Amino acid sequence: MAQLAKEVPYLSIVVPLFNEQDSLELLHNGLTRALRPYTYEILFVDDGSFDRSLKVLQAIQLHDHHARVIRFSRNFGKAEALTAGFRESRGQVVVTLDADLQDDPQEIPRLLAGLEEGYDLVSGWKIHRKDPLSKTLPSRLFNRATSSVTGLHLHDFNSGLKAYRRPVIKKVQVYGEQHRFIPALAHWQGFRVTEIPVNHYPRLYGHSKFGMRRFLSGLLDLLTVLFLTRFSRKPLHLFGSAGLIALSAGMILGVYLSILWFAGDRPIGNRPLLMLAVLLIVMGVQFITLGLLGEMLTLSAAREGKNIHHYDVFDSTALPLSADAEPSPEPHMGARPRP
Ligand code: UDP
Ligand code: MG
């Protein structure tokens, strides 16, 4: 087997794959051609394939020391595959692309040029998407919704082709099917995110792994992302407000019914309003306690130093030597190919 490259590569390519046996060799050839100017590694993350994918990858690895293979014992989903690839990657810059030949490796230098301009995440925009209408239409709706909910205005959140600077992948964690929201989560962390139009090809082999179910899970994940980005630091602000509104409405109704009862002119025991008052009070108390529990979780994560936002440090080594020297560039690694 070819020895793993000793030198730390500049670029890590992460390819999540699930049953893509027929595409892998062509993809590997395409990547090898496109990546010639760089020091790189290719991490194939086999997400529990049960076809010949692993065999093909092992054969590739035999001859190419750039290739590394990660294998899940069963299918855990694309987001988990990406996370494993990110963890194992060593490059300053990480590029992801799908294994089904729908993404074009020749676009990688253009993504890197975007990083070079100062962005932290450059996402591919499949401007002429080669997928059936049943996919492109709901996808357009999904992109519109995500764009307005998250405040990050991209045309295409879900392209497999993306380039990241390392701090982004260290900070942004996804699980389940949240890979569609990586740009939004990165944007929320304060990273600079952009998109560039990229080529897209029809699927040649195998079939899409995401059916109509994706739209329901996309909607639920959008809700999660909305909650996590807006309220994960202050859960009581969400639950507490709902709780206070319900509690006060219930109390007002309760007081009104009590006055009627004390006045003694009408029985209140069989009034629907009484049920409503009790329901609102119980709901209010539950919402508030839920918010307080959320605050306790947030506090314990903060104590463990787990939810610190991304920041850059400018120390004296980054300052210009003399007063008239040019100010030093941003404290990021540039996306330059090997000289
Ligand atoms: N994929 C994966 N695990 C899964 C589903 C998909 O690793 O559970 C990979 C798949 O092999 C492909 C990429 O994710 O490389 C995108 O999947 P697909 O082409 O099916 O999605 P589509 O292009 O239809 O959106
Ligand atoms: Mg595809």
mmCIF file of C-alpha atoms in Angstrom, residues 6 29 91 130 242 258 272 279 299:
data_model
loop_
_atom_site.group_PDB
_atom_site.id
_atom_site.type_symbol
_atom_site.label_atom_id
_atom_site.label_comp_id
_atom_site.label_asym_id
_atom_site.label_seq_id
_atom_site.Cartn_x
_atom_site.Cartn_y
_atom_site.Cartn_z
ATOM 1 C CA LYS A 6 4.358 12.622 5.517
ATOM 2 C CA ASN A 29 -8.806 10.680 -11.919
ATOM 3 C CA GLY A 91 -5.099 20.807 5.452
ATOM 4 C CA LYS A 130 -28.905 19.068 -13.822
ATOM 5 C CA ALA A 242 -44.135 32.563 25.505
ATOM 6 C CA SER A 258 -62.615 34.814 40.833
ATOM 7 C CA PRO A 272 -64.946 26.795 29.322
ATOM 8 C CA LEU A 279 -54.490 25.549 30.708
ATOM 9 C CA LEU A 299 -24.376 27.616 31.583
#
